[in-house]
């Protein structure tokens, strides 16, 4: 211990006992003795002078706070006060100091009291260790730890995301596999029935009843296949964002009547009773009547398919404020609660219902939902569970004004139009001949050609009003044949219609550039053909 008389001395070497002076002067640990409550420097060893970078003479007699300016978070002065007050030694680690050199400087302190008269503290002794290196390492380690923690958390999140993705992917692959199995099954059925009908035709020869039966069978199966393929095309249009609707002012009741008419054969075949409650007043919508009828046809067909024979189906529609609301309710097998949220997903079929799907691929309701959404509406499915029936509720925005008055009957009659000269060009002989026969029955004069070159020659000779031209043909394809026709002096007159097996979306521009006026998807729907031929002017429109 250093006595009071030893503390007050000024000058570079205060009067310490030889041993303690030796110890202190030679010690590599910076040490300073502070006097009184204001901590005035009374002694410092050379190591301390080196630490603060000042001459010892300049430091003695100044307060510690002056000598060593503290960083904002530094607790050293408070520590000196405490030790001076209590007399109990204390340590304080890694306190930041404001220093001239770049970067922060950290000191650790060991402080103990210097006892004076009556063993009361007369000052404090401070031993300083420069702990900058450890502090910086510690901070870096903390930062690294923090970063590791963050990356571990992120890694965990990524693993979870990857797991959920792979679960979803597996589910998608499973439903796609299931879909392919159902699709093959559904395509094989009509094909088997059609080849049966062809056999029957061969065997029956000219027997009219058998021929009529085979024809009916083929027509039904063909319709089924066309419907499947149309649905698939719609799904692919949805997937590529190319599905469009053509809006016009329609009355909801008319759309519902179309749907009922189309679903009637299935409903009757299964012996269901159908109740229809339509609103008394017109309920105008700005909608695509074909797509909307498809929505309700799908819902009615499902109600019929998923009900035991002799069930009840109720179709009702009403206005609810600015919306038209349509309910399709059945007393059928119902939908378990777990499946309800998923019935609108593509390829989803409730396992226990699969046997009843009857030509369904699990895409009908997803199409229904898309069509309703494209009209700005929404659809919900309700069911109390298995055996409790189901209800589908469609809400659509109603049109603001009343629907346009219908065209008078005489005008509609006139719209059917006159007889046309039609040239059909298709390398598929059967397709060309069947289309030609249909056109012939409709009262038009028809020629066929089976490749592009023959098509151009036939057009030159026959001078048709309309050319229905397949696009994909060997050697001279439909595009080239159209260009050659347009290049002829008479070639601007015919109305050129392109026929293709694919949706019009990708080919539309090419078809237009080649000189076609219209584009139709094969197999050409009878309605579309009738409409097209009826709508042509006596002098058909040209570019
Ligand atoms: P599907 O071609 O299988 O009929 P949908 O997409 O139309 O496909 O329907 C999806 C599934 O929703 C059906 O397989 C069936 O399990 C269930 N479902 C649809 N409508 C009904 C209904 N009215 N009653 C019970 N289940 C239904």
XYZ file of C-alpha atoms and ligand atoms in Angstrom:
570
model
C 0.000 0.000 0.000
C 1.149 3.495 -0.779
C 0.946 6.009 2.079
C -0.642 9.424 1.730
C 2.657 11.229 2.009
C 3.867 9.387 -1.037
C 0.927 10.475 -3.212
C 1.125 14.201 -3.010
C 4.607 14.484 -4.533
C 4.969 16.132 -7.920
C 7.740 15.297 -10.368
C 8.676 12.398 -12.600
C 9.714 9.991 -9.871
C 7.590 10.220 -6.749
C 9.091 8.992 -3.498
C 8.095 5.381 -3.522
C 9.822 2.762 -1.490
C 12.576 1.245 -3.587
C 10.876 -2.051 -4.101
C 7.447 -0.725 -4.943
C 8.964 1.926 -7.177
C 11.011 -0.729 -8.884
C 7.967 -2.921 -9.353
C 5.830 -0.092 -10.599
C 8.420 1.579 -12.813
C 9.421 -1.670 -14.502
C 5.935 -3.118 -14.778
C 4.719 -3.588 -18.355
C 1.177 -2.945 -17.052
C 0.162 0.710 -17.356
C -0.596 1.920 -13.859
C -1.790 5.260 -12.545
C -2.519 6.548 -9.021
C -5.375 9.047 -8.658
C -5.980 11.273 -5.694
C -9.214 12.476 -4.156
C -12.793 12.404 -5.356
C -11.900 14.213 -8.617
C -9.306 11.545 -9.483
C -6.267 13.786 -9.982
C -3.224 11.985 -11.352
C -0.558 11.822 -8.642
C 1.604 9.083 -10.116
C 1.887 7.186 -13.367
C 4.384 4.630 -14.514
C 6.261 4.778 -17.823
C 3.982 2.077 -19.291
C 0.946 4.319 -18.669
C 2.721 7.335 -20.225
C 3.446 5.163 -23.290
C -0.143 3.984 -23.384
C -1.587 7.500 -23.546
C 1.326 8.772 -25.654
C 2.167 11.736 -23.379
C 5.000 12.944 -21.221
C 4.644 12.027 -17.549
C 5.258 15.643 -16.499
C 2.262 16.800 -18.501
C -0.054 14.346 -16.839
C 0.583 14.621 -13.110
C -1.824 17.051 -11.456
C -4.507 16.709 -14.175
C -7.789 14.882 -13.729
C -8.063 11.362 -15.131
C -11.066 12.414 -17.298
C -8.866 15.019 -18.996
C -6.001 12.624 -19.523
C -8.122 9.825 -20.912
C -11.283 11.114 -22.644
C -13.940 8.404 -22.459
C -16.081 6.943 -25.182
C -19.848 7.503 -24.778
C -20.547 4.072 -23.320
C -17.478 4.007 -21.125
C -18.149 3.243 -17.438
C -14.638 3.970 -16.142
C -15.304 7.274 -14.320
C -18.368 5.813 -12.625
C -16.193 2.889 -11.575
C -13.506 5.190 -10.112
C -16.237 7.050 -8.149
C -17.651 3.770 -6.855
C -14.321 2.314 -5.709
C -13.402 5.646 -4.099
C -16.715 5.613 -2.234
C -16.912 1.963 -1.191
C -13.252 1.035 -0.948
C -14.045 -2.315 -2.618
C -11.821 -3.319 -5.586
C -13.486 -3.840 -8.967
C -12.662 -4.824 -12.529
C -14.186 -3.484 -15.703
C -13.519 -5.082 -19.073
C -13.261 -3.669 -22.583
C -14.399 -0.056 -22.355
C -14.125 2.041 -25.493
C -11.930 5.176 -25.519
C -11.791 8.096 -27.844
C -8.270 8.031 -29.215
C -6.385 9.683 -31.988
C -5.486 6.506 -33.854
C -7.905 5.017 -36.321
C -10.449 2.569 -35.071
C -11.798 2.156 -31.575
C -9.511 1.442 -28.602
C -10.664 -0.767 -25.746
C -9.229 -0.820 -22.224
C -9.895 -3.080 -19.289
C -9.401 -1.738 -15.755
C -8.483 -3.175 -12.388
C -9.179 -0.534 -9.723
C -8.539 -0.630 -6.011
C -8.635 1.951 -3.263
C -5.609 3.728 -1.799
C -6.375 4.011 1.881
C -5.404 7.124 3.759
C -6.018 8.339 7.294
C -8.409 6.212 9.339
C -8.262 3.631 6.592
C -10.580 5.777 4.484
C -9.997 5.876 0.687
C -7.735 8.783 -0.248
C -7.607 7.846 -3.903
C -7.638 4.916 -6.290
C -5.060 2.890 -8.117
C -5.845 1.982 -11.699
C -4.171 -0.719 -13.735
C -5.036 -0.677 -17.418
C -4.829 -3.458 -19.980
C -5.214 -2.657 -23.648
C -7.869 -5.183 -24.719
C -8.513 -3.728 -28.179
C -7.459 -6.893 -29.970
C -9.631 -9.200 -27.880
C -12.560 -6.800 -28.087
C -12.298 -6.541 -31.866
C -12.028 -10.314 -32.169
C -14.960 -10.750 -29.849
C -17.024 -8.319 -31.925
C -16.042 -10.065 -35.119
C -16.903 -13.419 -33.579
C -20.282 -12.021 -32.497
C -20.891 -10.714 -36.028
C -19.882 -14.053 -37.522
C -22.149 -15.836 -35.041
C -24.991 -13.526 -35.952
C -24.380 -14.133 -39.665
C -24.222 -17.890 -39.046
C -27.460 -17.728 -37.124
C -29.113 -15.772 -39.924
C -27.799 -18.145 -42.568
C -28.845 -21.167 -40.489
C -32.350 -19.716 -40.186
C -32.421 -18.949 -43.913
C -31.099 -22.406 -44.654
C -33.858 -23.857 -42.537
C -36.430 -21.753 -44.402
C -34.970 -22.805 -47.748
C -35.077 -26.471 -46.765
C -38.724 -26.042 -45.745
C -39.531 -24.232 -48.998
C -37.793 -26.954 -51.005
C -39.689 -29.645 -49.100
C -43.036 -27.979 -49.693
C -42.157 -27.460 -53.362
C -41.201 -31.066 -53.790
C -44.400 -32.198 -52.028
C -46.426 -30.008 -54.380
C -44.434 -31.274 -57.349
C -44.986 -34.894 -56.334
C -48.704 -34.206 -55.961
C -48.765 -32.509 -59.388
C -46.942 -35.451 -60.972
C -49.341 -37.873 -59.257
C -52.400 -36.005 -60.524
C -50.876 -35.724 -64.001
C -50.244 -39.500 -64.052
C -53.759 -40.091 -62.834
C -55.012 -37.693 -65.490
C -53.110 -39.510 -68.254
C -54.558 -42.827 -67.077
C -58.087 -41.368 -67.078
C -57.497 -39.669 -70.435
C -56.379 -42.899 -72.130
C -59.377 -44.643 -70.650
C -61.739 -41.910 -71.784
C -60.313 -41.813 -75.301
C -60.322 -45.597 -75.662
C -64.022 -45.872 -74.816
C -65.374 -43.746 -77.672
C -62.763 -45.173 -80.045
C -63.863 -48.737 -79.195
C -67.508 -47.761 -79.673
C -66.722 -46.104 -82.987
C -64.786 -49.065 -84.349
C -67.719 -51.246 -83.238
C -70.043 -48.991 -85.211
C -67.827 -49.263 -88.310
C -67.953 -53.090 -88.055
C -71.699 -52.911 -87.691
C -71.935 -50.757 -90.805
C -69.830 -53.257 -92.764
C -71.939 -56.204 -91.648
C -75.278 -54.457 -92.000
C -74.575 -53.447 -95.575
C -77.557 -51.505 -96.764
C -79.938 -52.424 -93.931
C -81.238 -48.940 -93.034
C -82.046 -49.484 -89.330
C -78.565 -50.850 -88.534
C -76.900 -48.129 -90.588
C -78.894 -45.504 -88.706
C -77.931 -47.073 -85.369
C -74.232 -47.037 -86.281
C -74.481 -43.463 -87.484
C -76.127 -42.376 -84.231
C -73.508 -44.244 -82.217
C -70.653 -42.654 -84.138
C -72.151 -39.214 -83.824
C -72.504 -39.537 -80.038
C -68.984 -40.870 -79.569
C -67.531 -38.261 -81.872
C -69.250 -35.522 -79.890
C -67.786 -36.971 -76.705
C -64.275 -36.953 -78.153
C -64.610 -33.459 -79.570
C -65.770 -32.278 -76.148
C -62.754 -33.897 -74.450
C -60.328 -32.377 -76.913
C -62.022 -28.964 -76.689
C -61.723 -29.057 -72.896
C -58.054 -29.996 -73.181
C -57.442 -27.127 -75.595
C -59.173 -24.751 -73.190
C -57.006 -25.975 -70.326
C -53.879 -25.391 -72.379
C -55.131 -21.910 -73.358
C -55.672 -21.149 -69.679
C -52.172 -22.396 -68.856
C -50.682 -20.098 -71.508
C -52.984 -17.183 -70.628
C -54.602 -17.210 -74.084
C -58.185 -17.938 -73.161
C -60.449 -15.131 -74.291
C -64.171 -14.516 -74.013
C -66.327 -12.628 -76.516
C -68.809 -10.535 -74.599
C -72.205 -9.492 -75.848
C -75.425 -8.434 -74.186
C -77.278 -11.658 -73.237
C -80.200 -12.605 -71.036
C -79.200 -15.048 -68.308
C -82.410 -17.056 -68.837
C -81.480 -17.697 -72.489
C -78.026 -18.938 -71.491
C -79.526 -21.218 -68.829
C -82.095 -22.577 -71.279
C -79.272 -23.509 -73.687
C -77.433 -25.291 -70.903
C -80.567 -27.158 -69.810
C -81.294 -28.223 -73.365
C -77.766 -29.581 -73.777
C -77.763 -31.450 -70.463
C -81.320 -32.786 -70.859
C -80.333 -36.084 -72.592
C -78.018 -37.080 -69.706
C -80.502 -35.966 -67.034
C -83.304 -37.924 -68.707
C -81.149 -40.981 -69.321
C -80.366 -41.160 -65.598
C -84.022 -40.616 -64.673
C -83.448 -37.411 -62.690
C -86.082 -34.806 -62.095
C -84.995 -31.285 -63.032
C -86.671 -28.199 -61.572
C -85.836 -24.850 -63.144
C -86.719 -21.519 -61.494
C -85.797 -18.550 -63.692
C -86.265 -14.886 -62.772
C -89.543 -13.356 -64.084
C -87.772 -10.316 -65.584
C -84.864 -10.330 -68.013
C -81.493 -10.439 -66.261
C -79.046 -8.932 -68.765
C -75.353 -9.827 -68.633
C -72.386 -8.690 -70.690
C -71.070 -12.165 -71.247
C -69.864 -14.777 -73.706
C -73.033 -16.865 -74.129
C -71.159 -19.967 -75.324
C -68.698 -20.011 -72.439
C -71.391 -19.215 -69.898
C -73.663 -21.980 -71.217
C -70.634 -24.288 -70.907
C -70.359 -23.306 -67.211
C -73.956 -24.258 -66.404
C -73.919 -27.305 -68.675
C -70.892 -28.560 -66.736
C -72.583 -27.964 -63.382
C -75.826 -29.628 -64.529
C -73.960 -32.596 -66.013
C -71.995 -33.028 -62.789
C -75.211 -32.848 -60.761
C -76.580 -35.630 -62.973
C -73.391 -37.739 -62.986
C -72.840 -37.577 -59.248
C -76.426 -38.492 -58.275
C -77.982 -41.947 -58.090
C -80.656 -42.469 -60.758
C -83.938 -40.814 -59.880
C -82.352 -37.834 -58.138
C -83.541 -34.239 -57.991
C -81.654 -31.373 -59.591
C -82.700 -27.797 -59.044
C -81.469 -24.904 -61.160
C -82.479 -21.458 -59.927
C -81.426 -17.942 -60.825
C -82.213 -14.568 -59.315
C -80.936 -11.022 -59.150
C -79.134 -10.065 -55.931
C -78.399 -6.331 -56.060
C -75.899 -5.800 -58.864
C -75.290 -9.510 -59.270
C -76.955 -12.452 -60.952
C -76.862 -15.516 -58.697
C -77.332 -19.030 -60.040
C -77.711 -22.112 -57.795
C -77.291 -25.665 -59.087
C -78.340 -28.084 -56.340
C -78.546 -31.854 -56.400
C -79.568 -34.641 -54.033
C -76.578 -36.733 -55.108
C -73.596 -38.377 -53.470
C -72.205 -35.102 -52.080
C -68.593 -34.058 -51.536
C -66.610 -34.844 -48.347
C -65.472 -31.674 -46.545
C -61.763 -32.455 -47.117
C -62.277 -32.460 -50.871
C -64.464 -29.359 -51.100
C -61.612 -26.807 -51.291
C -59.931 -28.806 -54.083
C -62.732 -29.636 -56.518
C -61.905 -26.583 -58.664
C -58.277 -27.639 -59.100
C -57.308 -29.097 -62.451
C -57.218 -32.935 -62.692
C -58.873 -33.310 -59.282
C -61.468 -36.026 -58.868
C -62.777 -37.199 -55.524
C -61.421 -40.778 -55.311
C -64.718 -42.389 -54.438
C -66.457 -40.626 -57.354
C -64.092 -41.745 -60.063
C -66.271 -44.604 -61.287
C -69.073 -42.144 -61.898
C -67.020 -39.540 -63.771
C -68.425 -40.950 -67.071
C -66.164 -39.274 -69.537
C -64.839 -36.670 -67.127
C -61.162 -35.863 -66.817
C -61.302 -33.818 -63.638
C -60.940 -30.592 -65.604
C -64.580 -29.505 -65.929
C -64.797 -27.551 -62.673
C -61.437 -25.867 -63.162
C -62.677 -24.637 -66.566
C -65.932 -23.540 -64.943
C -64.020 -21.527 -62.363
C -61.825 -19.890 -65.042
C -64.792 -18.980 -67.225
C -66.669 -17.501 -64.274
C -63.575 -15.514 -63.236
C -63.115 -14.225 -66.824
C -66.659 -12.833 -66.516
C -65.713 -11.059 -63.291
C -67.706 -13.534 -61.201
C -67.003 -16.200 -58.597
C -68.135 -19.730 -57.759
C -68.504 -21.656 -54.502
C -69.119 -25.328 -53.785
C -71.153 -26.472 -50.780
C -71.952 -29.917 -49.455
C -72.887 -31.284 -46.060
C -70.794 -34.361 -46.872
C -71.077 -37.794 -48.491
C -74.645 -38.716 -49.389
C -75.928 -35.219 -48.572
C -76.024 -33.691 -52.076
C -74.052 -30.714 -53.393
C -74.712 -27.139 -54.327
C -72.724 -24.862 -56.637
C -73.373 -21.123 -56.473
C -72.248 -18.842 -59.317
C -72.303 -15.049 -58.939
C -71.894 -12.848 -62.008
C -72.012 -9.068 -62.385
C -75.325 -8.041 -64.003
C -75.269 -5.602 -66.953
C -76.435 -2.115 -66.097
C -78.870 -1.459 -68.979
C -81.668 -3.545 -70.478
C -80.647 -6.001 -73.248
C -80.813 -4.888 -76.866
C -84.103 -5.812 -78.585
C -83.951 -9.120 -80.446
C -83.717 -9.089 -84.232
C -87.114 -9.695 -85.832
C -87.725 -13.254 -87.000
C -87.828 -12.254 -90.672
C -84.350 -10.749 -90.433
C -83.049 -13.934 -88.789
C -84.561 -15.953 -91.601
C -82.871 -13.725 -94.162
C -79.547 -14.125 -92.342
C -79.417 -17.784 -93.331
C -78.243 -16.492 -96.720
C -77.986 -17.813 -100.249
C -76.267 -20.791 -101.807
C -72.459 -20.479 -102.117
C -69.761 -22.013 -104.272
C -67.397 -23.642 -101.770
C -64.008 -25.230 -102.421
C -62.669 -27.554 -99.717
C -58.897 -28.182 -99.806
C -57.593 -30.833 -97.397
C -54.991 -33.574 -97.815
C -57.057 -35.762 -95.481
C -59.481 -37.205 -98.032
C -62.065 -38.304 -95.432
C -62.100 -34.905 -93.756
C -62.492 -33.130 -97.129
C -65.262 -35.445 -98.320
C -67.267 -35.361 -95.076
C -67.112 -31.552 -94.975
C -68.097 -31.425 -98.655
C -71.091 -33.689 -97.975
C -72.267 -31.543 -95.073
C -71.971 -28.412 -97.234
C -73.806 -30.171 -100.061
C -76.665 -31.103 -97.705
C -76.782 -27.464 -96.610
C -77.499 -26.611 -100.247
C -74.126 -25.247 -101.352
C -72.202 -26.149 -104.494
C -68.992 -27.875 -103.451
C -65.675 -29.027 -104.950
C -62.772 -30.697 -103.180
C -59.021 -30.767 -103.772
C -56.429 -32.799 -101.892
C -53.305 -30.675 -101.968
C -52.339 -27.044 -102.238
C -51.415 -27.141 -105.897
C -54.650 -28.894 -106.905
C -56.503 -26.401 -104.673
C -55.112 -23.414 -106.612
C -55.959 -25.121 -109.935
C -59.485 -25.973 -108.752
C -60.013 -22.402 -107.553
C -58.893 -21.037 -110.944
C -61.417 -23.209 -112.705
C -64.326 -23.256 -110.207
C -64.050 -19.598 -109.051
C -65.485 -20.342 -105.579
C -67.109 -17.773 -103.269
C -65.434 -19.458 -100.315
C -62.332 -21.631 -99.951
C -61.999 -23.765 -96.808
C -58.296 -24.568 -96.754
C -56.342 -26.917 -94.506
C -52.972 -25.392 -93.508
C -50.722 -28.401 -92.975
C -50.413 -30.077 -96.379
C -47.334 -31.647 -98.048
C -45.432 -29.761 -100.770
C -47.630 -26.676 -101.237
C -49.176 -25.946 -97.849
C -52.280 -23.868 -97.113
C -50.336 -20.625 -96.584
C -48.580 -20.906 -99.951
C -51.791 -21.935 -101.766
C -53.554 -18.850 -100.292
C -50.697 -16.592 -101.435
C -50.851 -18.088 -104.958
C -54.641 -17.623 -105.150
C -54.359 -14.001 -104.012
C -51.683 -13.384 -106.655
C -54.095 -14.341 -109.479
C -56.159 -11.637 -111.215
C -59.395 -13.329 -109.974
C -57.772 -14.190 -106.628
C -59.080 -11.297 -104.569
C -62.693 -12.447 -104.904
C -62.904 -15.709 -102.897
C -63.363 -15.548 -99.118
C -60.430 -17.589 -97.801
C -60.899 -19.548 -94.577
C -57.955 -21.340 -92.958
C -58.645 -24.665 -91.193
C -56.222 -25.938 -88.604
C -56.050 -28.550 -85.910
C -54.727 -26.063 -83.381
C -56.233 -23.087 -81.607
C -56.048 -19.937 -83.710
C -53.817 -18.074 -81.282
C -50.351 -18.763 -82.715
C -51.304 -18.973 -86.380
C -53.563 -15.920 -86.530
C -50.913 -13.482 -87.722
C -49.376 -15.864 -90.301
C -52.809 -16.746 -91.619
C -53.685 -13.090 -92.060
C -50.388 -12.297 -93.802
C -50.888 -15.194 -96.232
C -54.154 -13.572 -97.384
C -56.786 -15.512 -95.443
C -59.924 -13.677 -94.266
C -60.818 -16.014 -91.405
C -59.527 -18.855 -89.353
C -61.534 -21.859 -88.069
C -60.464 -24.693 -85.783
C -60.979 -28.277 -86.998
C -63.317 -30.088 -86.708
C -65.386 -27.183 -87.927
C -68.552 -26.778 -85.867
C -71.655 -26.844 -88.025
C -72.990 -23.686 -86.361
C -69.807 -21.740 -87.082
C -69.890 -22.826 -90.737
C -73.569 -21.948 -91.204
C -73.015 -18.586 -89.568
C -69.956 -17.847 -91.696
C -71.606 -18.746 -95.001
C -74.774 -16.857 -94.111
C -72.909 -13.726 -93.069
C -70.941 -13.335 -96.325
C -71.953 -10.336 -98.438
C -72.994 -10.988 -102.034
C -69.537 -9.542 -102.770
C -67.499 -11.035 -99.900
C -65.319 -8.684 -97.844
C -61.696 -8.242 -99.007
C -58.508 -6.833 -97.528
P -65.003 -34.699 -63.648
O -64.620 -34.700 -65.063
O -64.307 -35.760 -62.864
O -66.478 -34.663 -63.413
P -64.910 -31.976 -62.590
O -63.760 -31.021 -62.615
O -66.152 -31.592 -63.274
O -64.327 -33.333 -63.126
O -65.231 -32.293 -61.081
C -64.171 -32.590 -60.206
C -64.620 -33.565 -59.142
O -65.521 -32.892 -58.245
C -65.413 -34.749 -59.694
O -64.537 -35.776 -60.109
C -66.239 -35.134 -58.487
O -65.448 -35.928 -57.635
C -66.508 -33.809 -57.780
N -67.840 -33.245 -58.128
C -68.114 -32.297 -59.048
N -69.449 -32.003 -59.068
C -70.037 -32.783 -58.123
C -71.381 -32.942 -57.642
N -72.408 -32.238 -58.140
N -71.594 -33.837 -56.649
C -70.560 -34.539 -56.129
N -69.277 -34.442 -56.539
C -69.004 -33.573 -57.519
